[in-house]
mmCIF file of C-alpha atoms in Angstrom:
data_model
loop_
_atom_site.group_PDB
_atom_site.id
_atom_site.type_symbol
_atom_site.label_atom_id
_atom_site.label_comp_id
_atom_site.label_asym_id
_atom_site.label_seq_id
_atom_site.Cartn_x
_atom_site.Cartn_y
_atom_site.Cartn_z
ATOM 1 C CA UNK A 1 54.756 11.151 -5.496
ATOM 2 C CA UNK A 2 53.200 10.237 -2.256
ATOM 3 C CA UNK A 3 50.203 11.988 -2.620
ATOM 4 C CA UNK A 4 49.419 10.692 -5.983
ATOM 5 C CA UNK A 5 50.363 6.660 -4.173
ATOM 6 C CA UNK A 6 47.723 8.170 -1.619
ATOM 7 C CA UNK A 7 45.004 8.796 -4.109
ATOM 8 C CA UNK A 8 45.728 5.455 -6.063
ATOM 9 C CA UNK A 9 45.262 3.826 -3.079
ATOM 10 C CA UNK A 10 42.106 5.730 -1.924
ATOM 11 C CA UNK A 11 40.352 4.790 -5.889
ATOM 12 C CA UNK A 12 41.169 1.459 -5.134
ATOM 13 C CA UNK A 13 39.674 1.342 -1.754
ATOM 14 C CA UNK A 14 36.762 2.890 -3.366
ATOM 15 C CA UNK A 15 36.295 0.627 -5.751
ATOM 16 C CA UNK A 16 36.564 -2.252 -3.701
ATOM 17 C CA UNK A 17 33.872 -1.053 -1.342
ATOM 18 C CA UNK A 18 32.081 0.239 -4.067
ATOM 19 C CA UNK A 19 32.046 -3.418 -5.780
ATOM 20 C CA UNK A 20 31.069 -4.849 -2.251
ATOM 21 C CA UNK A 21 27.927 -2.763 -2.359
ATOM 22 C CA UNK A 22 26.914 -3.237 -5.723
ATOM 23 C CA UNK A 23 26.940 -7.275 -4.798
ATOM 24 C CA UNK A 24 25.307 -6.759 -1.799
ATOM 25 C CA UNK A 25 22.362 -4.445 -3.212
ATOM 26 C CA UNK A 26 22.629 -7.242 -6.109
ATOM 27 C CA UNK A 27 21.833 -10.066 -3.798
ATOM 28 C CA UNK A 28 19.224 -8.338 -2.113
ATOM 29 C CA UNK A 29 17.444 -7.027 -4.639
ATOM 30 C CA UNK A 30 17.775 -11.045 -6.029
ATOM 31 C CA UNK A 31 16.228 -12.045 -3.318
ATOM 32 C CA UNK A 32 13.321 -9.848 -3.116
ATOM 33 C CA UNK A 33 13.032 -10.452 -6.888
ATOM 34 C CA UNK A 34 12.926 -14.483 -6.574
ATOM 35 C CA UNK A 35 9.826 -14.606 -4.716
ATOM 36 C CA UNK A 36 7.840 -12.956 -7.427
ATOM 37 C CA UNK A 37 9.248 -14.787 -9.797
ATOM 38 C CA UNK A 38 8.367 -17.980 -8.319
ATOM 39 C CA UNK A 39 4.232 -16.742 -7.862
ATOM 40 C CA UNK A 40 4.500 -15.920 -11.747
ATOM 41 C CA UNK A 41 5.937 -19.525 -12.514
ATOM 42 C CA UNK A 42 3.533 -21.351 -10.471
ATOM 43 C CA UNK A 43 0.250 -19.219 -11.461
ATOM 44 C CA UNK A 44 1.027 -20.424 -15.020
ATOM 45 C CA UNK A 45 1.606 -24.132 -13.662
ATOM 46 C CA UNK A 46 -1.332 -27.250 -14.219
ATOM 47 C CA UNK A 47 -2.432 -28.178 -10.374
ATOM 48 C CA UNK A 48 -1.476 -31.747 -11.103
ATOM 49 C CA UNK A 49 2.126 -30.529 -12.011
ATOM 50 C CA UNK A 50 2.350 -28.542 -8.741
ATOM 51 C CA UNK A 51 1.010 -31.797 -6.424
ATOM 52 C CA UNK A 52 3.353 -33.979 -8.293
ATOM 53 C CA UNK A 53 6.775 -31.193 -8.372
ATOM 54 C CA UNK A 54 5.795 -28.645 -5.981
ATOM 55 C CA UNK A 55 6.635 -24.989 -6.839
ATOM 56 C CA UNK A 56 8.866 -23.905 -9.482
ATOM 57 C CA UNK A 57 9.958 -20.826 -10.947
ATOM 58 C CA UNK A 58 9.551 -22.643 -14.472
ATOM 59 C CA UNK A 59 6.120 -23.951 -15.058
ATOM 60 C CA UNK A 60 6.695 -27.942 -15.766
ATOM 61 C CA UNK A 61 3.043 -27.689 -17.337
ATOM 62 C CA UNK A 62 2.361 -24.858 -18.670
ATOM 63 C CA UNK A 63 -1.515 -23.908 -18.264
ATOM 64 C CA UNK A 64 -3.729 -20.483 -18.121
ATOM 65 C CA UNK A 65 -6.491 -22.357 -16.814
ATOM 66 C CA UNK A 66 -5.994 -20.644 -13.730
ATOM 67 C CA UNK A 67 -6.637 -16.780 -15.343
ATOM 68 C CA UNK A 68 -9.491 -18.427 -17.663
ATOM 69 C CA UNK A 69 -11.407 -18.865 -13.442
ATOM 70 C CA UNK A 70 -10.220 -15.262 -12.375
ATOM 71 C CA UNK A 71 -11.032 -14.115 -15.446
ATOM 72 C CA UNK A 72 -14.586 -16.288 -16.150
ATOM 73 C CA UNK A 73 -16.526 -12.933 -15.416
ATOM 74 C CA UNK A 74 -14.727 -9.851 -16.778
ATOM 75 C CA UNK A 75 -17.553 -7.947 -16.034
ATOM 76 C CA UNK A 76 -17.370 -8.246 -12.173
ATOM 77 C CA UNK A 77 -13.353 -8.071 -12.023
ATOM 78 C CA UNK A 78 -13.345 -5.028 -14.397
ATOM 79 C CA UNK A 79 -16.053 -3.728 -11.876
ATOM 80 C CA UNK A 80 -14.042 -4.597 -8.622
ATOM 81 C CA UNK A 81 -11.117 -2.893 -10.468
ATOM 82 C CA UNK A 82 -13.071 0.445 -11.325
ATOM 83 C CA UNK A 83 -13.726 0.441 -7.747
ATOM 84 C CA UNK A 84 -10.711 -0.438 -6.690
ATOM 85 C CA UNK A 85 -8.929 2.719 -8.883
ATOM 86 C CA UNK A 86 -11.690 5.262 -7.595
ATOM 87 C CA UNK A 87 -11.798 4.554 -4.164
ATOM 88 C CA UNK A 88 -7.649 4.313 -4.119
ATOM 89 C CA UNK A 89 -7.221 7.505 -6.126
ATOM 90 C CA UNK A 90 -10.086 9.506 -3.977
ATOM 91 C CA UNK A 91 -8.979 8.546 -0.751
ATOM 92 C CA UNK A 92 -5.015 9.310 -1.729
ATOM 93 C CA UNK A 93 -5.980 12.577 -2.998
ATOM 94 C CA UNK A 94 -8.028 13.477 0.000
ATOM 95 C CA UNK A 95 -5.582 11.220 3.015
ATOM 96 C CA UNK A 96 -2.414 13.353 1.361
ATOM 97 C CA UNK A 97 -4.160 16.861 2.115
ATOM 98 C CA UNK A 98 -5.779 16.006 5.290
ATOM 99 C CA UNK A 99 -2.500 14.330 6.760
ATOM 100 C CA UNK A 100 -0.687 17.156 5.444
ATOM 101 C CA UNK A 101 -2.680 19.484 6.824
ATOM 102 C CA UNK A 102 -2.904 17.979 10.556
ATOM 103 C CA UNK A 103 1.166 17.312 10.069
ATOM 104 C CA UNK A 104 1.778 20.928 9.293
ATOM 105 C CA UNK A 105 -0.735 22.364 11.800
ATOM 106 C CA UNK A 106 1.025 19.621 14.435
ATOM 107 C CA UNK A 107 4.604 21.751 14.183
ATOM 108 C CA UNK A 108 3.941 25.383 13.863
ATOM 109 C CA UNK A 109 4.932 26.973 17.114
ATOM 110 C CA UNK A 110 2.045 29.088 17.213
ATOM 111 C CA UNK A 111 -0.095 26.495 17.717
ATOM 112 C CA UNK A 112 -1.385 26.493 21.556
ATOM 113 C CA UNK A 113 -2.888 22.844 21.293
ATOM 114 C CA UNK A 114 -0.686 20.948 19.158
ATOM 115 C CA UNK A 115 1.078 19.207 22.095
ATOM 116 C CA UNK A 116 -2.044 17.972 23.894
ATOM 117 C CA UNK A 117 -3.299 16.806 19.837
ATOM 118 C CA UNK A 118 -0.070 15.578 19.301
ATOM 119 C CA UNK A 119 -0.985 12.790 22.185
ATOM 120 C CA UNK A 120 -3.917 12.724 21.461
ATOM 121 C CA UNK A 121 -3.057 11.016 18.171
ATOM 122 C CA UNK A 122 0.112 9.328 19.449
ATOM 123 C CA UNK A 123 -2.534 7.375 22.052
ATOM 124 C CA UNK A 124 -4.574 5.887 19.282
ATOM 125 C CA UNK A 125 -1.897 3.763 18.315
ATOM 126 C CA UNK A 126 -1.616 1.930 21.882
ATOM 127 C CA UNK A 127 -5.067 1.754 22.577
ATOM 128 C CA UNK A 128 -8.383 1.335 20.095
ATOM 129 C CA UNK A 129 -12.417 1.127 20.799
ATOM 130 C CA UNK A 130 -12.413 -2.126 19.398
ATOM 131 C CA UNK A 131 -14.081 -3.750 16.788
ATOM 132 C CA UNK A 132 -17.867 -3.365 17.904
ATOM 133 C CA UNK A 133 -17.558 -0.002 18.811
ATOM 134 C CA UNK A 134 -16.174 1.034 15.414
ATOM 135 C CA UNK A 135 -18.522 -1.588 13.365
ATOM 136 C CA UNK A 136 -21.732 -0.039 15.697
ATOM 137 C CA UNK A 137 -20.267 3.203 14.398
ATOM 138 C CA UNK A 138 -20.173 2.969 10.834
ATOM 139 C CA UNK A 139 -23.359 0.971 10.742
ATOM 140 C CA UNK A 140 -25.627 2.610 13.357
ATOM 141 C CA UNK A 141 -24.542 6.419 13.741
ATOM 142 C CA UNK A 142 -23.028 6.668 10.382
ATOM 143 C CA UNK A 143 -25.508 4.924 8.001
ATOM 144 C CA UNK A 144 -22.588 3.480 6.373
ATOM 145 C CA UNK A 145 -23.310 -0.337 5.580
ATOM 146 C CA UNK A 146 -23.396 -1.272 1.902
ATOM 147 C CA UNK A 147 -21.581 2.257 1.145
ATOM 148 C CA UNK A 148 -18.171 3.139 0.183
ATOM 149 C CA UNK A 149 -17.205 5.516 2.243
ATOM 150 C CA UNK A 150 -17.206 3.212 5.146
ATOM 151 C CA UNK A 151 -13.857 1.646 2.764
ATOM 152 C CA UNK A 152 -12.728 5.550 2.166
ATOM 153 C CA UNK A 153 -13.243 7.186 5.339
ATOM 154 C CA UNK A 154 -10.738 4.808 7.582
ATOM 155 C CA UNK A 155 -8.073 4.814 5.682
ATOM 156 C CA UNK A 156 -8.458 8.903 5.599
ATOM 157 C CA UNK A 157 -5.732 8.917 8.782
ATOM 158 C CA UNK A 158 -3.036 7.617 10.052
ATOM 159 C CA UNK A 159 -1.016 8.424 13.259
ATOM 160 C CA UNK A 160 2.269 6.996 11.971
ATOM 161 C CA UNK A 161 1.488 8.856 8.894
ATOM 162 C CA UNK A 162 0.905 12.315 10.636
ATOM 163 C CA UNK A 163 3.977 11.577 12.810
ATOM 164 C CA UNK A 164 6.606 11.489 9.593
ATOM 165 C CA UNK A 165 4.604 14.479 7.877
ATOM 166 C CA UNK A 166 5.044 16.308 11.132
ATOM 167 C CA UNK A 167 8.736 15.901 10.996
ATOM 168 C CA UNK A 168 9.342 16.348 7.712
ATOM 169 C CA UNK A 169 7.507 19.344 8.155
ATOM 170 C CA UNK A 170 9.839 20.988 10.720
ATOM 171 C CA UNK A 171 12.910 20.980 8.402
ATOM 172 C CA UNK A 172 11.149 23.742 6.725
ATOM 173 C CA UNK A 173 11.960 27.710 8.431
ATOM 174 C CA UNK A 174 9.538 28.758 10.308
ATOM 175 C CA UNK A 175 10.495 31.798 9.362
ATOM 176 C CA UNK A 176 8.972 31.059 5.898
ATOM 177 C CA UNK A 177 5.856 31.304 7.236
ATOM 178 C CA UNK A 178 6.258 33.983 9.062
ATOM 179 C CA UNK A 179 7.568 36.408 6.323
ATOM 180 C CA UNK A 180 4.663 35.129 4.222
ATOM 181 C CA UNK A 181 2.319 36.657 7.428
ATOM 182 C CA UNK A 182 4.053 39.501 7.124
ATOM 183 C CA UNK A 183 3.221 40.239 3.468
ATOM 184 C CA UNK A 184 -0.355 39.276 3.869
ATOM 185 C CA UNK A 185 -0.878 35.386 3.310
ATOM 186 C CA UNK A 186 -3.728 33.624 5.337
ATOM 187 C CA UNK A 187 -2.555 30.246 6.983
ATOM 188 C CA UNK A 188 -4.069 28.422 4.174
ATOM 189 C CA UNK A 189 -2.803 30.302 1.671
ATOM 190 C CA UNK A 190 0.768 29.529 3.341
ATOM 191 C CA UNK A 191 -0.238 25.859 3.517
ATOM 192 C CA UNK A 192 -1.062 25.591 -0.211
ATOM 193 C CA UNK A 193 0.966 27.817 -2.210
ATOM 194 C CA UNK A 194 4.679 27.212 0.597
ATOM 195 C CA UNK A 195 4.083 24.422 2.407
ATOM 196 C CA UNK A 196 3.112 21.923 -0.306
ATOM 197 C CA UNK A 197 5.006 22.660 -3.087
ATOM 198 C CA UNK A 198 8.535 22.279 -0.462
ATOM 199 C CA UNK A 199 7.033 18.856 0.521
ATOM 200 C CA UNK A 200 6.800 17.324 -2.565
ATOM 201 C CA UNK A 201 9.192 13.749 -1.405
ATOM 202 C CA UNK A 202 7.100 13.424 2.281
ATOM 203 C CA UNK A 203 4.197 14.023 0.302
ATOM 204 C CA UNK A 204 4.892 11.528 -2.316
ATOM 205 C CA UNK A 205 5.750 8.933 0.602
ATOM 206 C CA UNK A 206 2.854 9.069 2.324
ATOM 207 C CA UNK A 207 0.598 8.940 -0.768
ATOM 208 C CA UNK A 208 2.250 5.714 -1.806
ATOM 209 C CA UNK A 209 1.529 4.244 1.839
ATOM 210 C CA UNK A 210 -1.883 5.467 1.321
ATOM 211 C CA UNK A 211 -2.202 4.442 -2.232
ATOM 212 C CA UNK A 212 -0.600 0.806 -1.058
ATOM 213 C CA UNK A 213 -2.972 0.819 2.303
ATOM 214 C CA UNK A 214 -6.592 1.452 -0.183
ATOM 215 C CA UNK A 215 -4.934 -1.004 -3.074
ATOM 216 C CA UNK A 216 -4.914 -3.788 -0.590
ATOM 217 C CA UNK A 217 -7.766 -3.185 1.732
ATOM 218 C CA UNK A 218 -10.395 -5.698 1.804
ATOM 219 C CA UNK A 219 -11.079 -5.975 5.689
ATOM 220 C CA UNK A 220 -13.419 -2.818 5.734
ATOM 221 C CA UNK A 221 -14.874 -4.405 2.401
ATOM 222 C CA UNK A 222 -16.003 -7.320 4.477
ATOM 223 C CA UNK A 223 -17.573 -5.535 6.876
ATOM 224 C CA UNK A 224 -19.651 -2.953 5.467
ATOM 225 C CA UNK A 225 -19.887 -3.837 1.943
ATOM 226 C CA UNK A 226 -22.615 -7.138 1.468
ATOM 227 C CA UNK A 227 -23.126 -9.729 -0.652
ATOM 228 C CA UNK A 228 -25.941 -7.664 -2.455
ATOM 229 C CA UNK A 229 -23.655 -5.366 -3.869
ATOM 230 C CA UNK A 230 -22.651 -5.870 -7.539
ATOM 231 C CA UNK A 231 -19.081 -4.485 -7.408
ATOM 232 C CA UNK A 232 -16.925 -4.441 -4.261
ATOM 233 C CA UNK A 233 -13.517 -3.779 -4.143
ATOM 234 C CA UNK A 234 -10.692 -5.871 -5.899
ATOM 235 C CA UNK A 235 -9.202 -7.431 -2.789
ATOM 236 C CA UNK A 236 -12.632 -8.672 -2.231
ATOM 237 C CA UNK A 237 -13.686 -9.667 -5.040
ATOM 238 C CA UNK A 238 -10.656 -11.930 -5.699
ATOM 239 C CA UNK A 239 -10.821 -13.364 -1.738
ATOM 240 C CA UNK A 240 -14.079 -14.565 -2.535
ATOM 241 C CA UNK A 241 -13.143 -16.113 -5.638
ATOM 242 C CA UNK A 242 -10.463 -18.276 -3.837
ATOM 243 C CA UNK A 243 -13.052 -19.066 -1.218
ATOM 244 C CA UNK A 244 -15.427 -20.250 -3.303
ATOM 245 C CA UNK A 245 -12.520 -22.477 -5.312
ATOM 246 C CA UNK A 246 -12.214 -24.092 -1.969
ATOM 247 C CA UNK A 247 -15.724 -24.671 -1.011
ATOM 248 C CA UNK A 248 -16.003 -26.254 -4.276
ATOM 249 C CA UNK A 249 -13.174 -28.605 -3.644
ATOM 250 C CA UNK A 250 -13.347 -29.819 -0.624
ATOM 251 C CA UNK A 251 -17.303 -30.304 -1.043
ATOM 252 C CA UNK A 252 -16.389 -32.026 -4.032
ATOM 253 C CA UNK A 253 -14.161 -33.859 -1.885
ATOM 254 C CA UNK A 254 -16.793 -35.278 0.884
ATOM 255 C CA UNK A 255 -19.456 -35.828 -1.542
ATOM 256 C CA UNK A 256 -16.059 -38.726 -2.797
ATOM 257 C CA UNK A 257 -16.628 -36.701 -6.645
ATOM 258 C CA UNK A 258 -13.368 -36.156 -8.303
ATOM 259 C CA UNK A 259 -12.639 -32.622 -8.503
ATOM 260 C CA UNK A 260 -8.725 -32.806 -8.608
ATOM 261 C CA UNK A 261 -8.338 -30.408 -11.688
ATOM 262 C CA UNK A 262 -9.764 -27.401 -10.159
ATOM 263 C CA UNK A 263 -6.476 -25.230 -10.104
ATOM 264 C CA UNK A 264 -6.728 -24.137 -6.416
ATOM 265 C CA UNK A 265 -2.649 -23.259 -5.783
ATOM 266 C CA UNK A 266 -2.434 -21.495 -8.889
ATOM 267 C CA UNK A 267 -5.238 -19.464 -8.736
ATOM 268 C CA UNK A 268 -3.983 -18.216 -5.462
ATOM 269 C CA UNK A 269 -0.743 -17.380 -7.158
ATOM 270 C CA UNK A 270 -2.764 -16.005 -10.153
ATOM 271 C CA UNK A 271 -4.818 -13.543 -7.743
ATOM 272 C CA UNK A 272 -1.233 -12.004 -6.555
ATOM 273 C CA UNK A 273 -0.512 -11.522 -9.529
ATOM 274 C CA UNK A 274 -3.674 -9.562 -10.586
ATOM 275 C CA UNK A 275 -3.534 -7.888 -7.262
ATOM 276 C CA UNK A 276 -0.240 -6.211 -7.497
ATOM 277 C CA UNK A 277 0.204 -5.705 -11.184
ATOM 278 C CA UNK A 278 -0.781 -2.038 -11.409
ATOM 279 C CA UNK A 279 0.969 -1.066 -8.261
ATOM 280 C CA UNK A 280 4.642 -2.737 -9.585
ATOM 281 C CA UNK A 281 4.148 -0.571 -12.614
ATOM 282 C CA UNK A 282 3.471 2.442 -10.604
ATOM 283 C CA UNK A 283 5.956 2.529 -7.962
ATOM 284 C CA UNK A 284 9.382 3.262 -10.380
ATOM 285 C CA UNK A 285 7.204 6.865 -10.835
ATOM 286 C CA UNK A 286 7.827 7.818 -6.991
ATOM 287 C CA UNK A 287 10.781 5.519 -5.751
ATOM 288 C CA UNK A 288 13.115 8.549 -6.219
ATOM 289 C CA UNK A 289 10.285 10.629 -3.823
ATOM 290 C CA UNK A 290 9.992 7.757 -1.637
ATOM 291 C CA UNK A 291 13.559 6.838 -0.870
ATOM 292 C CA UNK A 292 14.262 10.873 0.025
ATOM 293 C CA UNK A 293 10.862 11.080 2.050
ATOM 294 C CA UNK A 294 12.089 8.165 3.953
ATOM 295 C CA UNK A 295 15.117 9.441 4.783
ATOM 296 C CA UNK A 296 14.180 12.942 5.615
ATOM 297 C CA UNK A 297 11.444 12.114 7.895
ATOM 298 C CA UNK A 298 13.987 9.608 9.697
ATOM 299 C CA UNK A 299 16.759 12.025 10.381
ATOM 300 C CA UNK A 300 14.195 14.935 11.016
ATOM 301 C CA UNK A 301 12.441 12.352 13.344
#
């Protein structure tokens, strides 16, 4: 009799803590949810209806006018989102196998250097060149301006990356690759057909921070990439479009012409929304892999 009082009790307990967590995920999740809620209401808002209400998550004046001026060319967006796909799926493809491979090289025991690497990496992030050096770089030495890989090539590495691949990497035997020595396996035949294939939620992790970290760049864009070039990447491409919206207003502005209709907080909301479209769609396809990579590489950290 007691022990079944016991396990009421402990079911209850549960449930209570269990309903606790739900509401507190609930909340959280609400309030992470709100914000984007509130860019979609205002990018669909008139500009006079935002001056005159401020921001709302229902528009009070419903208007697309703000797309219709993202949207005016559909050649050059279309463009700056081809380029935006290729250079984000190249450089994942190639930043997951080179981080994995420096990660897994990083831990094996074997290894006579991978201390004196290991802080070698670790140093870049305290310390950088600089901005000239590294512009003088790509530009001068490299041959780079106007050219793509001077977007691609940067985001290739990434100490904090290498750092959780490393330590996800040591919760896997080393004895695994020893046996495979044994039978006959070269280290890159280890590396691709063991290593890899065990790493599947680190290596889904990092490719979404690399994915995320090439989706969003438009710094390197400015740099390298000029005017003269018909399609640069999305981030760009829609920075330059707000830009412009404001050099038209405020010109408009001093020159005492009314311009008050040009829909310059809404296209800013409209841009976010263009901008991270594709990547909330893709992210429920590796939250499971993230979550565990996350956690792995903490615990193993």
């Amino acid at each position: 009799m007691e022990n079944v009082s016991r396990s009421i009790r402990t079911n209850a307990a549960e449930r209570v803590v269990g309903f606790i967590g739900y509401g507190v995920i609930g909340l959280f999740s609400l309030c992470c949810l709100l914000p984007f809620l509130l860019v979609l209401g205002t990018s669909f808002t008139a500009e006079n209806a935002i001056q005159k209400y401020g921001f709302n998550f229902w528009p009070k004046d419903f208007s697309s006018f703000a797309y219709k001026i993202v949207f005016e060319n559909p050649e050059y967006i279309i463009g700056a989102y081809g380029v935006t796909a290729a250079i984000t799926i190249l450089g994942t493809i190639l930043g997951l196998f080179v981080v994995a491979m420096t990660g897994y090289a990083l831990q094996r025991p074997d290894f006579q250097y991978r201390n004196n690497i290991s802080f070698l990496i670790y140093f870049t992030t305290l310390f950088s060149g600089g901005l000239v050096p590294f512009f003088l770089l790509m530009t001068q030495y490299l041959s780079l301006k106007d050219n793509y890989l001077a977007v691609l090539l940067p985001g290739l590495l990434s100490p904090f990356l290498i750092i959780m691949m490393k330590a996800f990497v040591q919760s896997i035997p080393h004895a695994i690759t020893e046996s495979a020595k044994i039978d006959g396996a070269g280290d890159f035949t280890i590396f691709v057909r063991l290593i890899l294939p065990m790493t599947t939620p680190a290596l889904a992790t990092i490719g979404l921070f690399i994915a995320l970290a090439y989706w969003n760049e438009w710094y390197h864009s400015m740099l390298f990439l000029s005017a003269d070039m018909k399609y640069r990447p999305l981030q760009l491409f829609l920075y330059n479009v707000i830009t412009s919206a404001e050099f038209i207003r405020s010109s408009s502005a001093s020159a005492n012409v009314p311009f008050r209709d040009m829909p310059l907080e809404s296209m800013k909301m409209a841009t976010a929304i263009v901008a991270t479209g594709p990547v909330i769609l893709f992210f429920p396809f590796v939250q499971r892999y993230f979550i565990k990579g996350i956690t792995v590489g903490a615990v193993k950290g």
